[in-house]
Short mmCIF file of C-alpha atoms in Angstrom, two decimals:
data_model
loop_
_atom_site.label_atom_id
_atom_site.label_comp_id
_atom_site.label_asym_id
_atom_site.label_seq_id
_atom_site.Cartn_x
_atom_site.Cartn_y
_atom_site.Cartn_z
CA UNK A 1 103.61 61.00 92.75
CA UNK A 2 103.63 62.65 89.34
CA UNK A 3 104.84 66.00 90.71
CA UNK A 4 104.36 68.72 88.07
CA UNK A 5 102.85 67.68 84.74
CA UNK A 6 103.03 69.87 81.65
CA UNK A 7 101.24 69.42 78.36
CA UNK A 8 102.00 69.38 75.52
CA UNK A 9 105.70 68.42 75.43
CA UNK A 10 106.24 69.82 71.94
CA UNK A 11 104.31 72.31 69.81
CA UNK A 12 104.83 74.13 66.54
CA UNK A 13 102.73 77.23 65.91
CA UNK A 14 102.43 79.64 63.03
CA UNK A 15 102.87 83.33 63.75
CA UNK A 16 99.58 84.75 65.00
CA UNK A 17 98.12 81.47 66.24
CA UNK A 18 97.08 81.06 69.86
CA UNK A 19 97.56 78.23 72.29
CA UNK A 20 97.39 77.34 75.97
CA UNK A 21 100.10 75.49 77.87
CA UNK A 22 98.73 73.38 80.69
CA UNK A 23 100.33 72.70 84.07
CA UNK A 24 99.08 70.63 86.98
CA UNK A 25 100.70 69.68 90.30
CA UNK A 26 99.66 67.04 92.79
CA UNK A 27 101.78 68.10 95.79
CA UNK A 28 99.22 70.50 97.30
CA UNK A 29 101.63 73.39 96.76
CA UNK A 30 100.32 76.92 97.15
CA UNK A 31 102.56 78.69 94.62
CA UNK A 32 102.98 78.08 90.91
CA UNK A 33 105.20 79.72 88.31
CA UNK A 34 105.81 79.91 84.56
CA UNK A 35 109.36 80.34 83.27
CA UNK A 36 110.93 80.40 79.85
CA UNK A 37 114.42 79.15 79.09
CA UNK A 38 116.40 80.37 76.08
CA UNK A 39 119.90 79.31 74.98
CA UNK A 40 122.64 81.24 76.76
CA UNK A 41 120.16 82.92 79.08
CA UNK A 42 118.95 82.02 82.51
CA UNK A 43 115.41 81.02 83.27
CA UNK A 44 113.15 84.06 83.22
CA UNK A 45 109.91 84.39 85.15
CA UNK A 46 106.83 85.11 83.04
CA UNK A 47 103.99 84.98 85.58
CA UNK A 48 103.41 83.48 88.97
CA UNK A 49 100.59 82.69 91.35
CA UNK A 50 101.50 82.93 95.02
CA UNK A 51 98.24 81.28 96.03
CA UNK A 52 94.96 80.15 94.55
CA UNK A 53 93.03 83.13 93.20
CA UNK A 54 96.03 85.42 92.70
CA UNK A 55 98.35 85.99 89.76
CA UNK A 56 101.17 88.48 89.20
CA UNK A 57 103.52 89.47 86.43
CA UNK A 58 107.13 88.36 86.44
CA UNK A 59 110.02 89.85 84.53
CA UNK A 60 108.87 89.03 80.96
CA UNK A 61 105.02 88.98 80.88
CA UNK A 62 104.38 90.71 77.55
CA UNK A 63 102.48 88.54 75.08
CA UNK A 64 101.26 86.10 77.73
CA UNK A 65 98.28 85.61 80.00
CA UNK A 66 97.71 83.14 82.82
CA UNK A 67 94.87 81.52 84.70
CA UNK A 68 95.05 79.84 88.11
CA UNK A 69 92.11 77.51 87.55
CA UNK A 70 92.28 75.94 91.02
CA UNK A 71 95.00 75.01 93.49
CA UNK A 72 96.33 72.29 91.19
CA UNK A 73 96.28 73.94 87.78
CA UNK A 74 98.00 76.97 86.28
CA UNK A 75 97.79 77.63 82.55
CA UNK A 76 99.77 79.94 80.27
CA UNK A 77 98.16 81.39 77.15
CA UNK A 78 99.76 82.88 74.09
CA UNK A 79 97.09 84.95 72.34
CA UNK A 80 99.02 85.73 69.15
CA UNK A 81 102.26 83.81 68.94
CA UNK A 82 105.42 85.52 67.67
CA UNK A 83 108.79 83.98 66.65
CA UNK A 84 110.35 85.68 69.72
CA UNK A 85 108.25 83.34 71.86
CA UNK A 86 110.10 80.30 70.55
CA UNK A 87 111.48 78.83 73.75
CA UNK A 88 111.25 76.03 76.28
CA UNK A 89 108.57 76.76 78.87
CA UNK A 90 108.72 75.37 82.39
CA UNK A 91 106.05 75.31 85.02
CA UNK A 92 107.14 75.07 88.66
CA UNK A 93 105.46 74.84 92.02
CA UNK A 94 106.58 75.39 95.59
CA UNK A 95 105.14 75.06 99.04
CA UNK A 96 106.43 78.44 100.10
CA UNK A 97 105.09 81.59 98.50
CA UNK A 98 108.52 82.96 97.71
CA UNK A 99 110.39 82.64 94.47
CA UNK A 100 113.18 80.12 94.20
CA UNK A 101 112.65 78.15 97.37
CA UNK A 102 112.55 74.44 96.63
CA UNK A 103 110.89 74.64 93.26
CA UNK A 104 109.61 71.44 91.69
CA UNK A 105 109.73 71.86 87.92
CA UNK A 106 107.82 70.10 85.19
CA UNK A 107 109.63 68.56 82.25
CA UNK A 108 108.92 71.49 79.94
CA UNK A 109 107.12 72.38 76.71
CA UNK A 110 109.32 73.03 73.70
CA UNK A 111 107.52 75.63 71.57
CA UNK A 112 108.54 76.71 68.09
CA UNK A 113 106.82 79.63 66.37
CA UNK A 114 107.40 79.83 62.63
CA UNK B 1 122.02 96.18 87.63
CA UNK B 2 121.45 92.87 89.39
CA UNK B 3 123.39 90.10 87.73
CA UNK B 4 124.26 86.43 88.18
CA UNK B 5 127.18 84.95 86.24
CA UNK B 6 128.19 81.30 86.15
CA UNK B 7 131.58 80.02 85.08
CA UNK B 8 132.82 78.14 83.26
CA UNK B 9 130.09 77.72 80.62
CA UNK B 10 131.19 74.13 80.10
CA UNK B 11 133.51 71.80 81.99
CA UNK B 12 134.74 68.37 81.02
CA UNK B 13 136.31 66.19 83.71
CA UNK B 14 137.60 62.70 83.99
CA UNK B 15 135.76 60.42 86.38
CA UNK B 16 137.21 60.99 89.85
CA UNK B 17 138.68 64.41 88.99
CA UNK B 18 137.37 66.92 91.54
CA UNK B 19 136.59 70.52 90.58
CA UNK B 20 134.41 73.54 91.39
CA UNK B 21 131.74 75.51 89.58
CA UNK B 22 131.40 79.22 90.24
CA UNK B 23 128.36 81.47 90.61
CA UNK B 24 129.18 85.14 91.14
CA UNK B 25 126.46 87.66 91.82
CA UNK B 26 125.96 91.40 92.00
CA UNK B 27 122.64 92.16 93.65
CA UNK B 28 121.28 94.83 95.94
CA UNK B 29 120.45 92.46 98.76
CA UNK B 30 120.84 88.69 98.84
CA UNK B 31 118.02 86.77 100.51
CA UNK B 32 118.87 83.33 99.25
CA UNK B 33 121.01 81.51 96.70
CA UNK B 34 119.83 78.28 95.10
CA UNK B 35 121.52 75.52 93.16
CA UNK B 36 119.64 73.34 90.69
CA UNK B 37 120.65 70.43 88.46
CA UNK B 38 119.16 70.09 84.98
CA UNK B 39 119.40 66.97 82.82
CA UNK B 40 118.87 67.23 79.03
CA UNK B 41 115.18 67.47 78.14
CA UNK B 42 114.14 67.76 81.79
CA UNK B 43 113.19 70.50 84.18
CA UNK B 44 115.68 71.69 86.82
CA UNK B 45 115.89 69.69 90.05
CA UNK B 46 116.38 71.55 93.32
CA UNK B 47 119.66 70.85 95.15
CA UNK B 48 120.45 73.46 97.82
CA UNK B 49 119.48 76.76 99.38
CA UNK B 50 122.12 78.97 101.04
CA UNK B 51 121.14 82.00 103.04
CA UNK B 52 124.25 83.72 104.38
CA UNK B 53 127.99 84.00 103.84
CA UNK B 54 129.89 81.12 105.40
CA UNK B 55 127.06 78.65 105.04
CA UNK B 56 127.73 75.24 103.49
CA UNK B 57 125.43 72.42 102.35
CA UNK B 58 126.36 68.91 101.22
CA UNK B 59 124.65 66.17 99.28
CA UNK B 60 126.56 63.07 98.22
CA UNK B 61 129.49 64.28 96.08
CA UNK B 62 128.31 67.88 95.98
CA UNK B 63 129.07 70.68 98.43
CA UNK B 64 127.81 74.24 98.03
CA UNK B 65 129.44 77.20 99.76
CA UNK B 66 128.59 80.88 99.89
CA UNK B 67 130.57 84.09 100.31
CA UNK B 68 129.40 87.69 100.05
CA UNK B 69 130.12 87.79 96.32
CA UNK B 70 129.93 84.23 95.03
CA UNK B 71 128.99 80.65 95.57
CA UNK B 72 130.89 77.53 94.67
CA UNK B 73 129.56 74.09 93.89
CA UNK B 74 132.35 71.66 94.67
CA UNK B 75 132.14 68.23 93.15
CA UNK B 76 134.34 65.55 94.69
CA UNK B 77 135.35 62.42 92.77
CA UNK B 78 132.57 62.85 90.20
CA UNK B 79 130.92 59.98 88.36
CA UNK B 80 129.44 59.98 84.84
CA UNK B 81 125.94 60.24 86.32
CA UNK B 82 126.89 63.67 87.68
CA UNK B 83 126.93 64.97 84.10
CA UNK B 84 124.28 67.70 83.82
CA UNK B 85 123.86 71.45 83.64
CA UNK B 86 124.08 73.13 87.04
CA UNK B 87 122.12 76.33 87.55
CA UNK B 88 122.38 78.87 90.32
CA UNK B 89 119.78 81.50 91.15
CA UNK B 90 119.65 84.45 93.51
CA UNK B 91 116.63 85.85 95.32
CA UNK B 92 116.60 89.57 96.13
CA UNK B 93 114.08 92.06 97.45
CA UNK B 94 110.89 91.69 99.45
CA UNK B 95 107.18 91.30 98.71
CA UNK B 96 106.21 92.78 95.34
CA UNK B 97 109.80 93.92 94.75
CA UNK B 98 111.29 90.47 95.14
CA UNK B 99 112.80 88.80 92.12
CA UNK B 100 114.81 85.73 91.33
CA UNK B 101 117.66 85.84 88.84
CA UNK B 102 118.96 82.63 87.29
CA UNK B 103 122.43 82.22 85.86
CA UNK B 104 122.80 80.64 82.42
CA UNK B 105 124.37 77.48 83.86
CA UNK B 106 127.52 75.37 83.71
CA UNK B 107 127.35 72.29 81.52
CA UNK B 108 129.31 69.55 83.30
CA UNK B 109 130.46 66.43 81.48
CA UNK B 110 132.19 63.54 83.27
CA UNK B 111 134.09 61.05 81.12
CA UNK B 112 134.37 57.44 82.35
#
């Protein structure tokens, strides 16, 4: 099984540009999450979807939007990228609808905003 | 303020040299504590969940323990392939008030 697949793996954006990070899982998990990871800081939750058709804000949602397209796919959109959004973005999924329990993570998208 | 602190930031050991990583937490109500392993350029990989003080979990050379204020990840006779960053995370609160707080990790390096 592929698990959680994220695309692209790397991206460079100019300030003000927009882009969508894609995430798909093939484990039939109900819950999906978007995190960002910055040097010296722990992973921080941006948005999550406890089940298909629902989305909720995490701890750092400003500047982002999400779409739970179907049970498999959960995308993260940056409408107007800013240098502060330079980070590594991880998508995760879990069978249980609670944060942290047995996450399966993707391999990440390294985003640089110049 | 809820907080999770991991120490040390980095640890270098000789192959076979046992040691422990620490995760201390200050939260309003612990519901679960998780350990993850992260290899360079990869996403974290789930290792353990601990729910209450006194609980222990083991997997190969790793053993996680939990007290009311901290968790330890003990590594016994490590091998070079155990080199990675180890993350802990704490879940607090219920329903819409629940949140998970990740520590910034301990970077473990095992020399052959």
